[in-house]
CSV table of C-alpha atoms and ligand atoms in Angstrom, one decimal:
chain,number,residue,atom,x,y,z
R,1,UNK,CA,11.5,-6.7,-13.8
R,2,UNK,CA,8.5,-6.1,-16.0
R,3,UNK,CA,6.5,-8.8,-14.2
R,4,UNK,CA,6.8,-7.2,-10.8
R,5,UNK,CA,3.5,-6.8,-8.8
R,6,UNK,CA,2.6,-3.7,-6.9
R,7,UNK,CA,3.5,-5.5,-3.7
R,8,UNK,CA,7.0,-6.3,-5.1
R,9,UNK,CA,7.4,-2.6,-6.2
R,10,UNK,CA,6.6,-1.6,-2.6
R,11,UNK,CA,9.2,-4.1,-1.3
R,12,UNK,CA,11.8,-2.7,-3.7
R,13,UNK,CA,11.4,0.9,-2.4
R,14,UNK,CA,11.1,-0.2,1.2
R,15,UNK,CA,14.5,-1.9,0.8
R,16,UNK,CA,16.0,1.1,-1.1
R,17,UNK,CA,15.0,3.5,1.7
R,18,UNK,CA,17.5,1.8,4.0
R,19,UNK,CA,20.2,3.8,2.3
R,20,UNK,CA,18.7,7.0,3.8
R,21,UNK,CA,18.7,5.7,7.4
R,22,UNK,CA,21.5,7.4,9.3
R,23,UNK,CA,23.5,4.9,11.5
R,24,UNK,CA,23.3,6.0,15.2
R,25,UNK,CA,20.2,8.1,14.6
R,26,UNK,CA,16.6,7.5,15.5
R,27,UNK,CA,14.5,7.2,12.3
R,28,UNK,CA,11.0,8.6,11.7
R,29,UNK,CA,8.7,5.9,10.5
R,30,UNK,CA,5.4,6.5,8.6
R,31,UNK,CA,2.4,4.3,8.1
R,32,UNK,CA,0.9,2.0,5.4
R,33,UNK,CA,1.6,-1.0,3.3
R,34,UNK,CA,4.7,0.5,1.6
R,35,UNK,CA,6.1,1.5,5.0
R,36,UNK,CA,5.4,-2.0,6.3
R,37,UNK,CA,7.9,-3.2,3.7
R,38,UNK,CA,10.4,-0.6,5.0
R,39,UNK,CA,9.9,-1.6,8.6
R,40,UNK,CA,10.5,-5.3,7.7
R,41,UNK,CA,13.7,-4.3,5.9
R,42,UNK,CA,14.7,-2.0,8.8
R,43,UNK,CA,15.0,-5.0,11.1
R,44,UNK,CA,18.3,-5.9,9.4
R,45,UNK,CA,19.7,-2.5,10.7
R,46,UNK,CA,18.2,-2.6,14.2
R,47,UNK,CA,21.6,-3.0,15.9
R,48,UNK,CA,22.8,0.2,14.1
R,49,UNK,CA,20.1,2.6,15.2
R,50,UNK,CA,18.7,3.5,18.7
R,51,UNK,CA,15.2,3.0,17.4
R,52,UNK,CA,12.3,4.8,15.8
R,53,UNK,CA,9.6,7.5,16.3
R,54,UNK,CA,6.4,6.1,14.9
R,55,UNK,CA,3.4,7.8,13.2
R,56,UNK,CA,0.7,5.3,14.2
R,57,UNK,CA,-0.2,2.5,16.6
R,58,UNK,CA,0.0,0.1,13.7
R,59,UNK,CA,3.6,1.0,12.8
R,60,UNK,CA,4.5,1.0,16.5
R,61,UNK,CA,3.2,-2.6,16.9
R,62,UNK,CA,5.1,-3.7,13.8
R,63,UNK,CA,8.4,-2.1,14.8
R,64,UNK,CA,8.2,-3.5,18.4
R,65,UNK,CA,7.3,-7.0,17.1
R,66,UNK,CA,10.6,-6.8,15.2
R,67,UNK,CA,12.5,-5.7,18.3
R,68,UNK,CA,13.0,-2.1,17.2
R,69,UNK,CA,12.5,0.3,20.1
R,70,UNK,CA,9.9,3.1,19.7
R,71,UNK,CA,10.4,6.5,21.3
R,72,UNK,CA,7.8,9.1,22.1
R,73,UNK,CA,8.2,12.1,19.8
R,74,UNK,CA,8.4,14.4,22.9
R,75,UNK,CA,11.4,12.6,24.3
R,76,UNK,CA,13.7,13.1,21.4
R,77,UNK,CA,14.9,16.0,19.3
R,78,UNK,CA,15.1,16.6,15.6
R,79,UNK,CA,15.2,13.4,13.5
R,80,UNK,CA,17.7,13.0,10.6
R,81,UNK,CA,15.1,11.4,8.3
R,82,UNK,CA,11.4,10.5,8.0
R,83,UNK,CA,10.4,7.6,5.7
R,84,UNK,CA,6.8,7.4,4.6
R,85,UNK,CA,4.5,6.5,1.8
R,86,UNK,CA,1.9,8.6,-0.1
R,87,UNK,CA,-1.4,8.4,-1.8
R,88,UNK,CA,-0.5,11.0,-4.5
R,89,UNK,CA,2.8,12.8,-5.3
R,90,UNK,CA,3.1,15.7,-7.7
R,91,UNK,CA,6.2,16.6,-9.7
R,92,UNK,CA,7.3,19.1,-7.0
R,93,UNK,CA,7.1,16.5,-4.2
R,94,UNK,CA,3.8,17.8,-2.7
R,95,UNK,CA,1.7,14.8,-1.5
R,96,UNK,CA,-1.7,13.7,-0.5
R,97,UNK,CA,-1.5,11.4,2.5
R,98,UNK,CA,-3.9,9.9,5.0
R,99,UNK,CA,-5.3,6.8,3.2
R,100,UNK,CA,-4.3,4.9,6.4
R,101,UNK,CA,-5.9,7.6,8.6
R,102,UNK,CA,-2.5,8.4,10.2
R,103,UNK,CA,-2.0,11.8,8.6
R,104,UNK,CA,-1.8,13.9,11.8
R,105,UNK,CA,1.0,11.9,13.4
R,106,UNK,CA,2.6,11.6,10.0
R,107,UNK,CA,2.7,15.4,9.7
R,108,UNK,CA,4.0,15.8,13.2
R,109,UNK,CA,6.9,13.3,12.7
R,110,UNK,CA,7.7,14.8,9.3
R,111,UNK,CA,7.9,18.3,10.8
R,112,UNK,CA,10.3,16.9,13.4
R,113,UNK,CA,12.6,15.5,10.7
R,114,UNK,CA,15.3,17.2,8.6
R,115,UNK,CA,14.6,15.1,5.5
R,116,UNK,CA,11.4,13.5,4.2
R,117,UNK,CA,12.0,10.4,2.0
R,118,UNK,CA,8.8,9.3,0.3
R,119,UNK,CA,8.5,5.7,-0.9
R,120,UNK,CA,5.8,4.6,-3.3
R,121,UNK,CA,5.2,2.7,-6.5
R,122,UNK,CA,5.0,4.9,-9.6
R,123,UNK,CA,1.2,4.7,-9.8
R,124,UNK,CA,1.1,7.4,-7.1
R,125,UNK,CA,2.6,10.1,-9.3
R,126,UNK,CA,0.1,12.6,-10.6
R,127,UNK,CA,0.3,15.9,-12.4
R,128,UNK,CA,-2.2,17.6,-10.1
R,129,UNK,CA,-3.3,16.4,-6.6
R,130,UNK,CA,-6.9,15.7,-6.0
R,131,UNK,CA,-8.0,12.5,-7.8
R,132,UNK,CA,-7.4,10.5,-4.7
R,133,UNK,CA,-10.1,11.4,-2.1
R,134,UNK,CA,-8.4,13.9,0.2
R,135,UNK,CA,-8.3,12.7,3.8
R,136,UNK,CA,-8.9,15.4,6.5
R,137,UNK,CA,-8.9,14.6,10.2
R,138,UNK,CA,-11.6,16.6,11.9
R,139,UNK,CA,-13.1,17.1,15.4
R,140,UNK,CA,-16.4,15.2,15.0
R,141,UNK,CA,-18.7,18.2,16.1
R,142,UNK,CA,-17.3,20.3,13.2
R,143,UNK,CA,-17.6,17.6,10.5
R,144,UNK,CA,-20.8,18.8,8.9
R,145,UNK,CA,-19.7,22.5,8.7
R,146,UNK,CA,-16.3,21.5,7.3
R,147,UNK,CA,-18.1,19.4,4.7
R,148,UNK,CA,-20.1,22.5,3.6
R,149,UNK,CA,-16.9,24.5,3.4
R,150,UNK,CA,-15.5,21.8,1.0
R,151,UNK,CA,-18.7,21.9,-1.0
R,152,UNK,CA,-18.2,25.6,-1.5
R,153,UNK,CA,-14.9,24.7,-3.2
R,154,UNK,CA,-16.5,22.0,-5.3
R,155,UNK,CA,-15.7,19.1,-3.1
R,156,UNK,CA,-17.8,16.3,-1.8
R,157,UNK,CA,-16.8,15.3,1.8
R,158,UNK,CA,-17.9,12.0,3.3
R,159,UNK,CA,-17.2,10.7,6.8
R,160,UNK,CA,-14.9,7.6,6.5
R,161,UNK,CA,-16.6,4.6,7.9
R,162,UNK,CA,-15.3,1.4,9.4
R,163,UNK,CA,-17.7,-1.5,10.0
R,164,UNK,CA,-20.6,0.9,9.3
R,165,UNK,CA,-19.7,3.5,11.9
R,166,UNK,CA,-17.3,6.5,11.7
R,167,UNK,CA,-13.7,5.4,11.8
R,168,UNK,CA,-11.9,6.7,14.9
R,169,UNK,CA,-8.3,7.7,14.4
R,170,UNK,CA,-5.4,7.1,16.8
R,171,UNK,CA,-6.2,10.6,18.1
R,172,UNK,CA,-9.9,9.9,18.8
R,173,UNK,CA,-11.1,12.0,15.9
R,174,UNK,CA,-12.9,11.4,12.5
R,175,UNK,CA,-11.8,11.5,8.9
R,176,UNK,CA,-13.5,13.2,6.0
R,177,UNK,CA,-12.6,12.0,2.5
R,178,UNK,CA,-13.1,14.7,0.0
R,179,UNK,CA,-13.6,14.0,-3.8
R,180,UNK,CA,-14.0,16.4,-6.7
R,181,UNK,CA,-11.0,18.7,-5.8
R,182,UNK,CA,-8.2,19.8,-8.2
R,183,UNK,CA,-5.5,21.1,-5.9
R,184,UNK,CA,-3.4,23.2,-8.3
R,185,UNK,CA,-1.8,25.3,-5.5
R,186,UNK,CA,-1.1,22.8,-2.7
R,187,UNK,CA,0.8,25.3,-0.4
R,188,UNK,CA,-2.1,27.8,-0.5
R,189,UNK,CA,-4.8,25.1,-0.2
R,190,UNK,CA,-3.1,23.5,2.8
R,191,UNK,CA,-2.8,26.9,4.5
R,192,UNK,CA,-6.4,27.7,3.7
R,193,UNK,CA,-7.9,24.5,5.1
R,194,UNK,CA,-5.7,24.6,8.2
R,195,UNK,CA,-7.5,27.8,9.1
R,196,UNK,CA,-11.0,26.2,9.3
R,197,UNK,CA,-12.0,25.6,13.0
R,198,UNK,CA,-12.3,21.9,13.7
R,199,UNK,CA,-9.7,20.8,11.1
R,200,UNK,CA,-7.1,18.8,12.9
R,201,UNK,CA,-5.0,18.0,9.9
R,202,UNK,CA,-5.5,18.3,6.1
R,203,UNK,CA,-3.9,15.5,4.1
R,204,UNK,CA,-2.1,17.8,1.8
R,205,UNK,CA,1.6,17.7,2.6
R,206,UNK,CA,3.0,20.7,0.8
R,207,UNK,CA,4.6,22.6,3.7
R,208,UNK,CA,6.1,19.2,4.8
R,209,UNK,CA,6.7,17.9,1.3
R,210,UNK,CA,9.1,15.1,0.2
R,211,UNK,CA,12.7,16.0,-0.2
R,212,UNK,CA,13.4,12.7,-2.0
R,213,UNK,CA,10.9,10.3,-3.7
R,214,UNK,CA,11.9,6.7,-4.3
R,215,UNK,CA,9.5,5.4,-6.9
R,216,UNK,CA,9.2,1.7,-7.6
R,217,UNK,CA,9.0,1.1,-11.4
R,218,UNK,CA,9.2,-2.0,-13.5
R,219,UNK,CA,12.7,-0.8,-14.5
R,220,UNK,CA,13.9,-0.5,-10.8
R,221,UNK,CA,13.9,2.4,-8.3
R,222,UNK,CA,13.6,5.9,-9.7
R,223,UNK,CA,14.9,8.7,-7.4
R,224,UNK,CA,13.3,12.1,-7.7
R,225,UNK,CA,14.8,15.0,-5.8
W,301,5RP,C1,-1.3,6.6,5.8
W,301,5RP,C2,-0.6,7.2,4.6
W,301,5RP,C3,0.1,6.2,3.7
W,301,5RP,O1,1.4,6.6,3.6
W,301,5RP,C4,-0.6,6.3,2.4
W,301,5RP,O2,-2.0,6.0,2.5
W,301,5RP,C5,0.1,5.2,1.4
W,301,5RP,O3,-0.2,4.0,1.9
W,301,5RP,P1,0.2,2.7,1.1
W,301,5RP,O4,1.7,2.6,1.2
W,301,5RP,O5,-0.5,1.5,1.8
W,301,5RP,O6,-0.2,2.8,-0.3
W,301,5RP,O7,-0.7,8.3,4.4
W,301,5RP,O8,-2.1,7.5,6.5
């Protein structure tokens, strides 16, 4: 297994996550290249689940293309499990997410789910969150003020661009990517930033942390609980 590429490691954990899908139950589905592997694997189980609640337009399109029904979050109750990737994971299961700009819907579906199973290759594991630029979805008119609030914490916030203009999320908002932070108390940090007017969602998932992490390693899938 030592020759496995990052893509193959993602496929490995995407496949391993099928073991956490509960037959007969709607599954919560995240966003990103690792989740895409999970969605592709989930097609084999599509006759055993009613469908999925999706965290992005991109995942919805991929699920539907494979014949997996997608339900609106408001039309279903609590989900048994939510499967999603991460940009960083600390040893306690706190994560930074939002590299794919889907953090708000990801946090909503995670909050609706009894269990969060994080799937990632082992390069995502860190001792302290903050090396990956922290995504924060913001109301555009508040972006400059929120950037100054991050500057007061030692962070450098930049509006994420796509094709030279601010990226617009599935929710019609913008993303700030913040570098220079060391998030040593993720729970307190998430609570603090959530208080700032104009913040839609901060990409620290500490209150909705992972219950299980499936990490793709050259030696196989490592399970952290
Ligand atoms: C999207 C996310 C993704 O889960 C995160 O960016 C990891 O993506 P990938 O599996 O492509 O590395 O939070 O908003």
